[in-house]
XYZ file of N, CA and C in Angstrom:
777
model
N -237.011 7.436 -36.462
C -236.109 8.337 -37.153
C -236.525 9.783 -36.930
N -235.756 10.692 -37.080
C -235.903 12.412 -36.714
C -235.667 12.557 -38.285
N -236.478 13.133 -37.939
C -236.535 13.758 -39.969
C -236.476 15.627 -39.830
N -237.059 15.995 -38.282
C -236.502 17.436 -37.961
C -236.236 17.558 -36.990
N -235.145 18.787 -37.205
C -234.847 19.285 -35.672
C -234.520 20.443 -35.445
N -235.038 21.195 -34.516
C -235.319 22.120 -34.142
C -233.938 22.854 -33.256
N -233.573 23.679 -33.152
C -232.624 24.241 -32.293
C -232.788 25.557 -31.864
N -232.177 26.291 -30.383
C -231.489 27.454 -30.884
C -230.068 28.000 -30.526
N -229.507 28.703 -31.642
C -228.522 29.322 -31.636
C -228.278 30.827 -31.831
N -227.553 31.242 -32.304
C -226.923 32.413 -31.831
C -226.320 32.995 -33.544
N -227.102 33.075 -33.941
C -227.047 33.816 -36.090
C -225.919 34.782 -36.026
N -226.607 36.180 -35.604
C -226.482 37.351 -35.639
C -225.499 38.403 -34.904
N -225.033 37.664 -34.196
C -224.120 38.352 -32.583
C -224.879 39.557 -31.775
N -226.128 39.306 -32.006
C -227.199 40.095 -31.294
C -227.084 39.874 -29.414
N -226.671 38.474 -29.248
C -227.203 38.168 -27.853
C -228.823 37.970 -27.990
N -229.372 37.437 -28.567
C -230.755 37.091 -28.654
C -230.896 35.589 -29.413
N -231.245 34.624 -28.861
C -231.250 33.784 -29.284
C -232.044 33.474 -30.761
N -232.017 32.870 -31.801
C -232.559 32.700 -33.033
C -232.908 31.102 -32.582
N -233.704 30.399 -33.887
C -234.003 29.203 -34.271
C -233.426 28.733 -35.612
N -233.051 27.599 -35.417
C -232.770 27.113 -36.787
C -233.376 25.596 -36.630
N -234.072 25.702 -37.805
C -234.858 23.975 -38.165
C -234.167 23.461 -39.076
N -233.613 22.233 -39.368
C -233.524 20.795 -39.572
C -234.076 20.184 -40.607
N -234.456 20.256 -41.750
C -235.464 19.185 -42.386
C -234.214 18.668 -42.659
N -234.357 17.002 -42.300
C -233.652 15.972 -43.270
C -234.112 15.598 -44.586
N -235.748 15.602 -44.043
C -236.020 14.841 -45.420
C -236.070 15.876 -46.870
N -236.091 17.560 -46.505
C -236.064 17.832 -47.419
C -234.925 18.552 -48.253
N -233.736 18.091 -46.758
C -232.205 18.604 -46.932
C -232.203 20.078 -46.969
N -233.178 20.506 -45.762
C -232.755 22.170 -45.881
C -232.790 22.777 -44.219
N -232.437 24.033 -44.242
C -232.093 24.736 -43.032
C -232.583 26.173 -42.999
N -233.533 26.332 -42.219
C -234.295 27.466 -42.253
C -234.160 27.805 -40.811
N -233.583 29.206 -41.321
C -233.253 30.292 -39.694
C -234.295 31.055 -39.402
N -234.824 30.936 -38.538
C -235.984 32.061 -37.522
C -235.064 33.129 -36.874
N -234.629 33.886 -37.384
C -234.202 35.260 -36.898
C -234.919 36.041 -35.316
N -234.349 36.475 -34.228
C -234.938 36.828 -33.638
C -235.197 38.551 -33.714
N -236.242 39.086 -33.889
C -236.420 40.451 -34.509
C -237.368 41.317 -33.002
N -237.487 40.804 -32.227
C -237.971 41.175 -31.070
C -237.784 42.732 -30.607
N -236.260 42.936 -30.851
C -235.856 44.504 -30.655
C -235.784 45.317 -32.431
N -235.750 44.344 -33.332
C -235.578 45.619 -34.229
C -236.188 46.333 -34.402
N -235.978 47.220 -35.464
C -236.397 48.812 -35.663
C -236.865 48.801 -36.729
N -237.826 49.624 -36.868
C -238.956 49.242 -38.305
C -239.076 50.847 -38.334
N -239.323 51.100 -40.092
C -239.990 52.514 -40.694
C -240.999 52.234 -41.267
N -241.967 52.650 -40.568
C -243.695 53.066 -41.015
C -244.005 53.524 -41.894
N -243.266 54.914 -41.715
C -243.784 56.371 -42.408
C -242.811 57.381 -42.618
N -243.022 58.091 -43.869
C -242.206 59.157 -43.651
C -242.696 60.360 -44.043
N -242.197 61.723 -43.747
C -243.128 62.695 -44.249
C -242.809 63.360 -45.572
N -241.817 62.800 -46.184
C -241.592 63.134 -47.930
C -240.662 61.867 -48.500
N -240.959 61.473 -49.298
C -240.206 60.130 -50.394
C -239.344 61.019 -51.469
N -239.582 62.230 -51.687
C -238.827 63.089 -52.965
C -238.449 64.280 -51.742
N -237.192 64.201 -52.220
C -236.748 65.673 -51.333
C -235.628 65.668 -51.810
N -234.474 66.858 -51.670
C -233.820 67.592 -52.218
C -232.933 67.432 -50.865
N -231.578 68.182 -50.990
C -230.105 68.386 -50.223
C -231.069 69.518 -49.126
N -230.757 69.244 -47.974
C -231.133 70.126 -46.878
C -232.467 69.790 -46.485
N -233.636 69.226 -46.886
C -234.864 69.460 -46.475
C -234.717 68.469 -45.301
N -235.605 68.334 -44.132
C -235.955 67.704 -42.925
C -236.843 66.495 -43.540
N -236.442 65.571 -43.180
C -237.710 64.220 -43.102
C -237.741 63.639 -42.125
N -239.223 63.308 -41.275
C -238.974 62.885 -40.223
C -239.507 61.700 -40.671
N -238.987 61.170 -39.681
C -238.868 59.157 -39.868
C -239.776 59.000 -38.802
N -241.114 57.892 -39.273
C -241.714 57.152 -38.100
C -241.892 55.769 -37.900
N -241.863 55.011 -36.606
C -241.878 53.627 -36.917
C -242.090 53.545 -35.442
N -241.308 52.319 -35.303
C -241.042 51.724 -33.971
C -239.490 51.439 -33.272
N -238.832 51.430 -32.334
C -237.400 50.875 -31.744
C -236.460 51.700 -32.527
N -236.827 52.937 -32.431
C -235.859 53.597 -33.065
C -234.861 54.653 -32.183
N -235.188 54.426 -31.003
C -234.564 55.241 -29.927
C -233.051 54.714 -30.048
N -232.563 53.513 -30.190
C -231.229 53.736 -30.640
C -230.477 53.671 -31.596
N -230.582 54.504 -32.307
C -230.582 54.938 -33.792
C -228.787 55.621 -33.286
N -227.887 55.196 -34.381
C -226.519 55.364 -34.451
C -225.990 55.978 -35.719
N -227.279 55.968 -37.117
C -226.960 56.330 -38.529
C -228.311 56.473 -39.154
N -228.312 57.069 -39.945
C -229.248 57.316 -41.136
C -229.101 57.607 -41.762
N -229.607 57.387 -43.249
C -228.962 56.877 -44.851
C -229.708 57.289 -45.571
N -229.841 57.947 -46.853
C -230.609 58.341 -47.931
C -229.892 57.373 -49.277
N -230.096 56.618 -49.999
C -229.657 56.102 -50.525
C -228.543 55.260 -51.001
N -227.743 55.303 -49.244
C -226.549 55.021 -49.472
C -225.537 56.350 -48.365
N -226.166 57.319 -48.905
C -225.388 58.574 -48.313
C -225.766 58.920 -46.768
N -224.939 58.896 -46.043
C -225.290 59.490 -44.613
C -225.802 60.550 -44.800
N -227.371 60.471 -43.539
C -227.594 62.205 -43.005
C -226.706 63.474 -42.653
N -227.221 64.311 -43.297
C -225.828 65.501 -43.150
C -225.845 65.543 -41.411
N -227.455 65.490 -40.811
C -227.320 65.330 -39.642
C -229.137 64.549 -39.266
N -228.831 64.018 -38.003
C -230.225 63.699 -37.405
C -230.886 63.715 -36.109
N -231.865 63.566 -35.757
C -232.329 64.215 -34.185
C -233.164 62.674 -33.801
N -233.077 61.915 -33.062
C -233.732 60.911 -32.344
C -234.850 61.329 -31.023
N -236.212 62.019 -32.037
C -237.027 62.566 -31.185
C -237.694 61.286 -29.732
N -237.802 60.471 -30.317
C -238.411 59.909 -29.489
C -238.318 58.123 -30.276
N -238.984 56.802 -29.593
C -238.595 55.572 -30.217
C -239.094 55.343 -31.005
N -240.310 56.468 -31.555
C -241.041 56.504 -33.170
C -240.925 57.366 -33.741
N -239.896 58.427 -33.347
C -240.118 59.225 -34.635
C -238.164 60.163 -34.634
N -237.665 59.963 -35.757
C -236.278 60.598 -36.343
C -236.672 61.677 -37.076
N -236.031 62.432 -36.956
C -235.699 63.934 -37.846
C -234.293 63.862 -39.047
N -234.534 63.725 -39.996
C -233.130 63.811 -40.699
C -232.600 64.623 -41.444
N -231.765 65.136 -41.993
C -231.507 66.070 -42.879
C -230.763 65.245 -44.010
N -231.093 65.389 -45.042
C -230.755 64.923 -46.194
C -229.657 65.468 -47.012
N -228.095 64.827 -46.872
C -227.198 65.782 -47.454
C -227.061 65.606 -49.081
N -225.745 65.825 -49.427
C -226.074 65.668 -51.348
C -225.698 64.336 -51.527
N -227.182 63.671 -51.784
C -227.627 62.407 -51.213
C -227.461 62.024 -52.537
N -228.115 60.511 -52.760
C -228.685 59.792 -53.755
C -230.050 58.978 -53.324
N -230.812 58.569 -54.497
C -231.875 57.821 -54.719
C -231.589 56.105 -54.287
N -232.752 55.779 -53.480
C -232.470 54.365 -52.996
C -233.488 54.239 -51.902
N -232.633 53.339 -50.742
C -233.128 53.025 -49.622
C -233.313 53.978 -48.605
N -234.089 54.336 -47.732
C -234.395 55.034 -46.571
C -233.763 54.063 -45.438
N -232.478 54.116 -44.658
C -232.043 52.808 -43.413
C -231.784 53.627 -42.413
N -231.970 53.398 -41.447
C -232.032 53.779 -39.860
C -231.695 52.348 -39.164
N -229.888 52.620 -38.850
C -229.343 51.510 -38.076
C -229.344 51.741 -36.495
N -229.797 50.954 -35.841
C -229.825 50.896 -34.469
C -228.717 49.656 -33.839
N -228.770 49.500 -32.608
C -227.521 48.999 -31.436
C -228.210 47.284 -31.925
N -229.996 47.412 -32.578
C -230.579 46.140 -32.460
C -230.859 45.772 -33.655
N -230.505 46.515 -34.828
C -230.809 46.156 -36.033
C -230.924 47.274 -37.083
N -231.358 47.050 -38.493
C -231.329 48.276 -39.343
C -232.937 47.910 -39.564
N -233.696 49.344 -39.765
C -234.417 49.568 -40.415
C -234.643 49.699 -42.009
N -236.049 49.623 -43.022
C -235.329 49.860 -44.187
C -236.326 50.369 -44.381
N -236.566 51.835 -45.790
C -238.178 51.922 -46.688
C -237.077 52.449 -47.492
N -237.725 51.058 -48.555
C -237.258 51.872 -50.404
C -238.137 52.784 -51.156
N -237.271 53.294 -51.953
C -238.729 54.055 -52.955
C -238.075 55.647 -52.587
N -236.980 56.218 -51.721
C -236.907 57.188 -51.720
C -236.059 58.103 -52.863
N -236.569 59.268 -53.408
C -235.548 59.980 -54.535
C -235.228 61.293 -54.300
N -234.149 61.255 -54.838
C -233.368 62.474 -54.203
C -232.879 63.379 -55.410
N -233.793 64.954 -55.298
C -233.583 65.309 -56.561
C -232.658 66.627 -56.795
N -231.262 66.876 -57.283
C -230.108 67.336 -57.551
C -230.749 68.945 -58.295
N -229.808 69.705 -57.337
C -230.793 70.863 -57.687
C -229.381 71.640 -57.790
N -229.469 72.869 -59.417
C -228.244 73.757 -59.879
C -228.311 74.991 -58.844
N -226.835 75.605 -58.341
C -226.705 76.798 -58.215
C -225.744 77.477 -58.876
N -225.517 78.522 -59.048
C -224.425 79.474 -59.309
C -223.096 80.211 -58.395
N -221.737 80.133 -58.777
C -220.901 80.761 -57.299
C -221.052 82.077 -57.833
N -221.630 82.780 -58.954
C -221.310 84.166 -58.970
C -222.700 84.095 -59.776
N -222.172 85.955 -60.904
C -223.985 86.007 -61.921
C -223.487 85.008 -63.054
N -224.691 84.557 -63.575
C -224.774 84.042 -64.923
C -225.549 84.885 -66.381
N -224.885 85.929 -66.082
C -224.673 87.083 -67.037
C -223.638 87.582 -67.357
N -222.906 87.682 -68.552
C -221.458 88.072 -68.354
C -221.521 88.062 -69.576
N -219.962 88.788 -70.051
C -219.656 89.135 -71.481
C -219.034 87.582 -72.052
N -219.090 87.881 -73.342
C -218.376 86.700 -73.716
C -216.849 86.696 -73.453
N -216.630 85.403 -72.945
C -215.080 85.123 -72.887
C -214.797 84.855 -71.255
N -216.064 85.052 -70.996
C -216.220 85.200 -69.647
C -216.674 84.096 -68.909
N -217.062 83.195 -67.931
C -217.560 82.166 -67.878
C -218.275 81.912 -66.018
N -219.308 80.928 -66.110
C -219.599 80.703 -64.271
C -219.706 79.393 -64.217
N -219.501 79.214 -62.708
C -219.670 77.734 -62.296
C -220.553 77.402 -61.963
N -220.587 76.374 -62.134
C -222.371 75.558 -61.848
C -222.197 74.676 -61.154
N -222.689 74.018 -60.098
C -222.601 73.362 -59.191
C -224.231 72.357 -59.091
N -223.622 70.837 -58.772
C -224.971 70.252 -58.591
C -224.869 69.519 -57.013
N -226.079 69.781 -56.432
C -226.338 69.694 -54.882
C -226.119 67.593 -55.160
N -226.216 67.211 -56.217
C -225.525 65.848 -55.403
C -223.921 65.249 -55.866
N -223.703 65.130 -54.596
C -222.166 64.788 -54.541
C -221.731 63.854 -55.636
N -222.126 63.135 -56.432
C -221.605 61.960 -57.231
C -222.497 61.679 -58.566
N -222.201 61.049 -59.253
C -222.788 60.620 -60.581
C -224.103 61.229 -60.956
N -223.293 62.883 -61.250
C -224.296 63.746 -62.320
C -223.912 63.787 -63.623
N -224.626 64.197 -64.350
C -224.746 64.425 -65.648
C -225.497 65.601 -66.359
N -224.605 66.854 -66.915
C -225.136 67.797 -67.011
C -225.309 67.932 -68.104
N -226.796 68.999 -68.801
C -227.145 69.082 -69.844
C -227.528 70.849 -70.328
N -227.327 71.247 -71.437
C -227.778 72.381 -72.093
C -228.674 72.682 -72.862
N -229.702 73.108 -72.458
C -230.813 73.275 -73.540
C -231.558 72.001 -73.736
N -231.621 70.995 -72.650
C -232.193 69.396 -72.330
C -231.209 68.316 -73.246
N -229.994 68.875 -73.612
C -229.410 68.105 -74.693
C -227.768 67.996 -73.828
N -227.666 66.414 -73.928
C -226.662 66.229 -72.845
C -225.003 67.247 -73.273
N -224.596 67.008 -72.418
C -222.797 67.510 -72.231
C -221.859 66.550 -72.384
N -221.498 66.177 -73.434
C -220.537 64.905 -73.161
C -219.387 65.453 -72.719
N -219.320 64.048 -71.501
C -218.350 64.456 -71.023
C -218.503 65.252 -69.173
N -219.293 65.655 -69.183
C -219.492 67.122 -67.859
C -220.298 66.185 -67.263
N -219.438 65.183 -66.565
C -220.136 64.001 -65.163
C -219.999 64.619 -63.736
N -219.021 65.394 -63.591
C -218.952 66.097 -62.594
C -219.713 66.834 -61.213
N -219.369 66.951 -60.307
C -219.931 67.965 -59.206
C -220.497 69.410 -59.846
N -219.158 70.103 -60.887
C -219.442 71.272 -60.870
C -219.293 71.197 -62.635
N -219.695 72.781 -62.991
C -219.711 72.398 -64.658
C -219.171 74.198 -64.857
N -218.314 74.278 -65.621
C -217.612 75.558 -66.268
C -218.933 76.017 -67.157
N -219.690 76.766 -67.441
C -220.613 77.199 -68.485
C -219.923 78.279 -68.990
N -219.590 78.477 -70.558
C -219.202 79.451 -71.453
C -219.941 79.863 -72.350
N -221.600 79.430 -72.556
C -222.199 79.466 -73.031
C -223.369 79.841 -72.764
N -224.469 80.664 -73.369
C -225.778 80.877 -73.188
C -226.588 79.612 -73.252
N -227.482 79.610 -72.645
C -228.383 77.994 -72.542
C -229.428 78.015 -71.442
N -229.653 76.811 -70.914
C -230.409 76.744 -69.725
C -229.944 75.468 -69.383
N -228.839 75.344 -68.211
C -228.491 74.577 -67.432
C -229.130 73.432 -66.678
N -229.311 72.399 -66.491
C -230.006 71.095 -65.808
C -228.781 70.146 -65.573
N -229.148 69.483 -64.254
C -228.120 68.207 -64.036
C -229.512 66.979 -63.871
N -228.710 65.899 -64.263
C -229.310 64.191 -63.714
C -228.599 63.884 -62.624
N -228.854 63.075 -61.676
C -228.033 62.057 -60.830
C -228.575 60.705 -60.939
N -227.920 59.440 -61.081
C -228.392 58.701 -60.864
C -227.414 58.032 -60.088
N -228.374 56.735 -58.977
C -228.115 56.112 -58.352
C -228.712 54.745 -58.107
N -228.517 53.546 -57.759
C -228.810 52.775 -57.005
C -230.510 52.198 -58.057
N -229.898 52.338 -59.577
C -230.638 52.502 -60.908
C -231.596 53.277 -60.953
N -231.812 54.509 -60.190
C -232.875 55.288 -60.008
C -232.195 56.876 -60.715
N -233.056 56.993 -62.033
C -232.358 58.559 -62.481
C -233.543 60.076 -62.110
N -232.828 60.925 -61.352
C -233.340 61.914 -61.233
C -232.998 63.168 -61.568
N -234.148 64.065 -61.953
C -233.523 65.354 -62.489
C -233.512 66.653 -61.681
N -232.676 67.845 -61.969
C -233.382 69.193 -61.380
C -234.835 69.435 -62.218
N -235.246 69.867 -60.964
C -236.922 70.172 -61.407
C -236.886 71.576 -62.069
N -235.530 72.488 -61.671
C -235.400 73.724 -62.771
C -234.012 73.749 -63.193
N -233.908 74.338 -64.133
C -232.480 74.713 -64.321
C -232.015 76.410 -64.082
N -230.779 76.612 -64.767
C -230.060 78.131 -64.337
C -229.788 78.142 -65.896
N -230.647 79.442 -65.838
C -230.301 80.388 -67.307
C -229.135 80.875 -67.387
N -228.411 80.815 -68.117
C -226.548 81.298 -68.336
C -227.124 82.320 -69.762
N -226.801 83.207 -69.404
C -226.961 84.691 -70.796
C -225.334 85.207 -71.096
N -224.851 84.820 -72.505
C -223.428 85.033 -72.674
C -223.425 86.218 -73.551
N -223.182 87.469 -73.205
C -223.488 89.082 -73.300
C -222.458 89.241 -74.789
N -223.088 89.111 -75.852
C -222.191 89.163 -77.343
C -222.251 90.403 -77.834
N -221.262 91.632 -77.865
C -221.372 92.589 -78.813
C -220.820 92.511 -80.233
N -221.708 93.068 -81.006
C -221.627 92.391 -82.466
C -220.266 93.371 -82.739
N -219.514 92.481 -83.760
C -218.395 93.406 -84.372
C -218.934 94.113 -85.384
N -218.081 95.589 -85.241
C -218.773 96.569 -86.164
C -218.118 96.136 -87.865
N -218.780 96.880 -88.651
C -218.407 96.695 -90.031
C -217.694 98.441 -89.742
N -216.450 98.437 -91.175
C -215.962 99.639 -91.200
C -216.006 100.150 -92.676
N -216.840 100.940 -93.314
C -217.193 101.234 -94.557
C -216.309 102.778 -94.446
N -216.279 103.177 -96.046
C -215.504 104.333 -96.122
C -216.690 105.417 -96.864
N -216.847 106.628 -96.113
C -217.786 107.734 -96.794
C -217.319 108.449 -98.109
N -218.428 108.984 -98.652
C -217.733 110.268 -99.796
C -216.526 111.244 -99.190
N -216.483 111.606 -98.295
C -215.519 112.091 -97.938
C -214.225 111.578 -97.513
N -214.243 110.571 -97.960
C -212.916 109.718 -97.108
C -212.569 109.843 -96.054
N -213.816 109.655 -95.085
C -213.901 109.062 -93.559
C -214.216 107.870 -93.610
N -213.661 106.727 -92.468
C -213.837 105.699 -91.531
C -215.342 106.100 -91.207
N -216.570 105.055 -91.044
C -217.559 104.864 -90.322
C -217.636 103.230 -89.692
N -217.951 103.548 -88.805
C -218.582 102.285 -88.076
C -219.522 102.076 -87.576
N -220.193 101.065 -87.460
C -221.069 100.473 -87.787
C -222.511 100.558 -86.460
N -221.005 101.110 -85.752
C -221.473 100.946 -83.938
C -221.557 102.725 -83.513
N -223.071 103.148 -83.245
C -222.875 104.398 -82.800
C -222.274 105.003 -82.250
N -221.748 104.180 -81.243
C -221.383 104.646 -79.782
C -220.315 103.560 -79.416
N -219.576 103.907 -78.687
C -218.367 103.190 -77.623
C -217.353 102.583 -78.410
N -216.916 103.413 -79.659
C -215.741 103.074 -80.778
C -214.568 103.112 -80.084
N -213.623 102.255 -80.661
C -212.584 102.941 -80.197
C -211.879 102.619 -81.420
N -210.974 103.276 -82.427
C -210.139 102.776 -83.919
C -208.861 102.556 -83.274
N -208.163 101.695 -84.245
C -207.032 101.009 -84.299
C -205.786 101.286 -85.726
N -204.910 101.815 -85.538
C -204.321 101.731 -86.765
C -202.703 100.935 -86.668
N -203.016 99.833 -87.491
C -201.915 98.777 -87.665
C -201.882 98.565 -86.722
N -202.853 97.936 -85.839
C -203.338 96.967 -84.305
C -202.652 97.778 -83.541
N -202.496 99.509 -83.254
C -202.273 100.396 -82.502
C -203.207 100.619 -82.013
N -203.671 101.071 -81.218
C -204.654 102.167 -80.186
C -204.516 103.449 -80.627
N -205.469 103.938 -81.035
C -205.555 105.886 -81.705
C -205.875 106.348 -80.355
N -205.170 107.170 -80.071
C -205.517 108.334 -78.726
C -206.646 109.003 -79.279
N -207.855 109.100 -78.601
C -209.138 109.964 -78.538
C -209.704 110.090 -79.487
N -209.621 108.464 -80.608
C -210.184 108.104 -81.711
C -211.353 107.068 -80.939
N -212.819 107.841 -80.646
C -213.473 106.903 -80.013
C -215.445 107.109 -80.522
N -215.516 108.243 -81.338
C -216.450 108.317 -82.163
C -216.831 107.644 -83.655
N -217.852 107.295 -83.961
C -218.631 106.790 -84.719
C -217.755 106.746 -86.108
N -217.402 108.000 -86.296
C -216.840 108.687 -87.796
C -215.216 108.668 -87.460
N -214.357 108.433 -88.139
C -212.810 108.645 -88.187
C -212.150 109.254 -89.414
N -211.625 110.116 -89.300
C -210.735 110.701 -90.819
C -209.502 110.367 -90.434
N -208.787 109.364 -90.839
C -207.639 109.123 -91.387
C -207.186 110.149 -92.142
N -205.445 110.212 -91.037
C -204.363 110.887 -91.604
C -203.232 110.182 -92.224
N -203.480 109.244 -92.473
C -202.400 108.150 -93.195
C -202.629 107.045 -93.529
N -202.504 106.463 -94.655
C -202.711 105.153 -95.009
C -202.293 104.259 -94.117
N -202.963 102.912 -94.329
C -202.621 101.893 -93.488
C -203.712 100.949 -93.349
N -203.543 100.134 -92.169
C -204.508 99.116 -91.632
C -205.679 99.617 -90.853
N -206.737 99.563 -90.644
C -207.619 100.513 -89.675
C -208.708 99.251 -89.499
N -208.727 99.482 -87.551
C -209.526 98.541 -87.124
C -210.340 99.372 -86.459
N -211.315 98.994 -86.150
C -212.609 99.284 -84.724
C -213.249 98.450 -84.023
N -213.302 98.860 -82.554
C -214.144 97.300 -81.559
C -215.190 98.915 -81.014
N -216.222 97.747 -80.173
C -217.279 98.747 -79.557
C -216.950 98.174 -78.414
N -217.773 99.191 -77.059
C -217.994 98.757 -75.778
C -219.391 99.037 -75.837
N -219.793 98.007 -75.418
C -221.887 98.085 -74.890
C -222.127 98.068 -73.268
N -222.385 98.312 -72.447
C -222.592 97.629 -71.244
C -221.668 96.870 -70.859
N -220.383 97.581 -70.880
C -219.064 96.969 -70.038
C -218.970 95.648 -70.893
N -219.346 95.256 -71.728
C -218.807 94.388 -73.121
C -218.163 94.852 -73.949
N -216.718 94.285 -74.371
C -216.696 94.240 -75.631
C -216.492 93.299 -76.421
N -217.077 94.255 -78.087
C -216.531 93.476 -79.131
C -215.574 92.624 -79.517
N -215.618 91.927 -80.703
C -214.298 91.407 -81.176
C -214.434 92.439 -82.434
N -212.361 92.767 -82.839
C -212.374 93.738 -83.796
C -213.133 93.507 -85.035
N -213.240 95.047 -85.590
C -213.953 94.568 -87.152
C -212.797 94.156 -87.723
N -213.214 93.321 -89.228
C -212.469 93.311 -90.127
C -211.398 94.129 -90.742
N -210.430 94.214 -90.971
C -209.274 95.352 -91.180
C -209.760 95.743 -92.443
N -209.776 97.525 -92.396
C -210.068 98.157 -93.634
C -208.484 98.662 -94.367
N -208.051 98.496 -95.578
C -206.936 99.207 -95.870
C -206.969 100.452 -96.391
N -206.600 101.603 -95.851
C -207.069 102.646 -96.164
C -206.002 103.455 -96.943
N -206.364 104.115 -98.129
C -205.163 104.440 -99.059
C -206.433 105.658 -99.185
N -205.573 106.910 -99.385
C -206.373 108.008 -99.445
C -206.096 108.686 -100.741
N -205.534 107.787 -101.793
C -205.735 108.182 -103.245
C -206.708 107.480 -103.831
């Protein structure tokens, strides 16, 4: 009786012949893969890297290299120095596998993380009412936070900030969560609203030395723009300041009756 048997066939559509064994008696089938040409990763020269940095890949049979992968995500681009060693550039990647597919097989090294780093399209200084975009270097499943305290809601590429804080994104991928190693300070430029008190003399003061401008019955006063105001008529009377190309929100409405 044959209790094994040995063969070979053709697994993979490699053109390289494989083995497959036979046990009867223990009712199983075990394939010998032929791995003769594949492509193996050794080494690499960073496991943590960021959108843009270079990693070069070392191993063996890597001269025909057709792709390379950061977690899933194609190289933004790559250089096939020689049959041991790749150059890659890491685009706005994710955390995962390191794979380098060749004409003869894929390569693999896990363990690589890819860490999502904030920029700004303009300043993140501005008056209130005003706002900047925030942008995170990885393309997909971020999660942004203010002051280390999440954003519900702001999963996004990019994030509207209207607020003073200190900006950070997460990405996670492939169950691996990573953070920016800094964030972007957002400063939201508040000029305080003035108070409008009335003097012994029955003048308007405000509150704000400098950069007044008064309001009467939500009018604009022509070349009413100092500290002190004497009202020529009863009514409603407002004041905002300008600080550093900010402004205020109005003061409180004073009613001014000059009996």
């Amino acid at each position: 009786l044959i209790f094994r048997k040995v063969s070979r066939v053709l697994i993979d559509g490699d053109g390289k012949p494989d083995i497959a064994v036979v046990n009867a008696l223990q009712n199983s089938l075990t394939i010998l893969a032929n791995k003769a040409n594949a492509p193996e990763i050794t080494g690499t020269s960073a496991i943590i890297a960021n959108k843009d940095s270079v990693i070069t890949l070392t191993g063996s049979k890597l001269q025909n290299a057709i792709a390379v992968s950061f977690g899933g995500t194609p190289a933004k681009s790559f250089e096939v120095v020689s049959a041991t060693e790749i150059k890659a550039v890491v685009d706005g990647g994710a955390s995962g596998d390191i794979r380098v597919i060749t004409t003869s097989g894929v390569a693999i090294m896990g363990g690589f993380k890819f860490i999502p780093e904030v920029s700004a399209d303009e300043a993140t200084n501005f008056c209130k009412g005003g706002s900047v975009t925030l942008a995170s270097s990885a393309a997909v499943n971020n999660q942004w936070y203010r002051n280390d305290v999440i954003i519900q809601g702001a999963i996004g590429k990019s994030f509207t900030a209207t607020e003073s804080g200190t900006y950070t994104v997460k990405t996670t991928s492939n169950g691996i969560t990573t953070s920016s190693s800094t964030g972007i300070a957002v400063d939201v430029i508040t000029i305080p609203k003035p108070v409008v008190t009335r003097s012994a003399e029955n003048n308007l003061v405000s509150s704000a030395a400098t950069g007044n401008q008064w309001y009467l019955n939500g009018v604009e006063l022509a070349d009413a723009n100092e500290q002190i105001y004497r009202p020529g008529v009863p009514g409603i009377y407002t004041v905002r300041s300008v600080s550093n190309g900010c402004t205020s929100d109005l003061s409180l409405p004073y009613n001014f009756d000059p009996t």
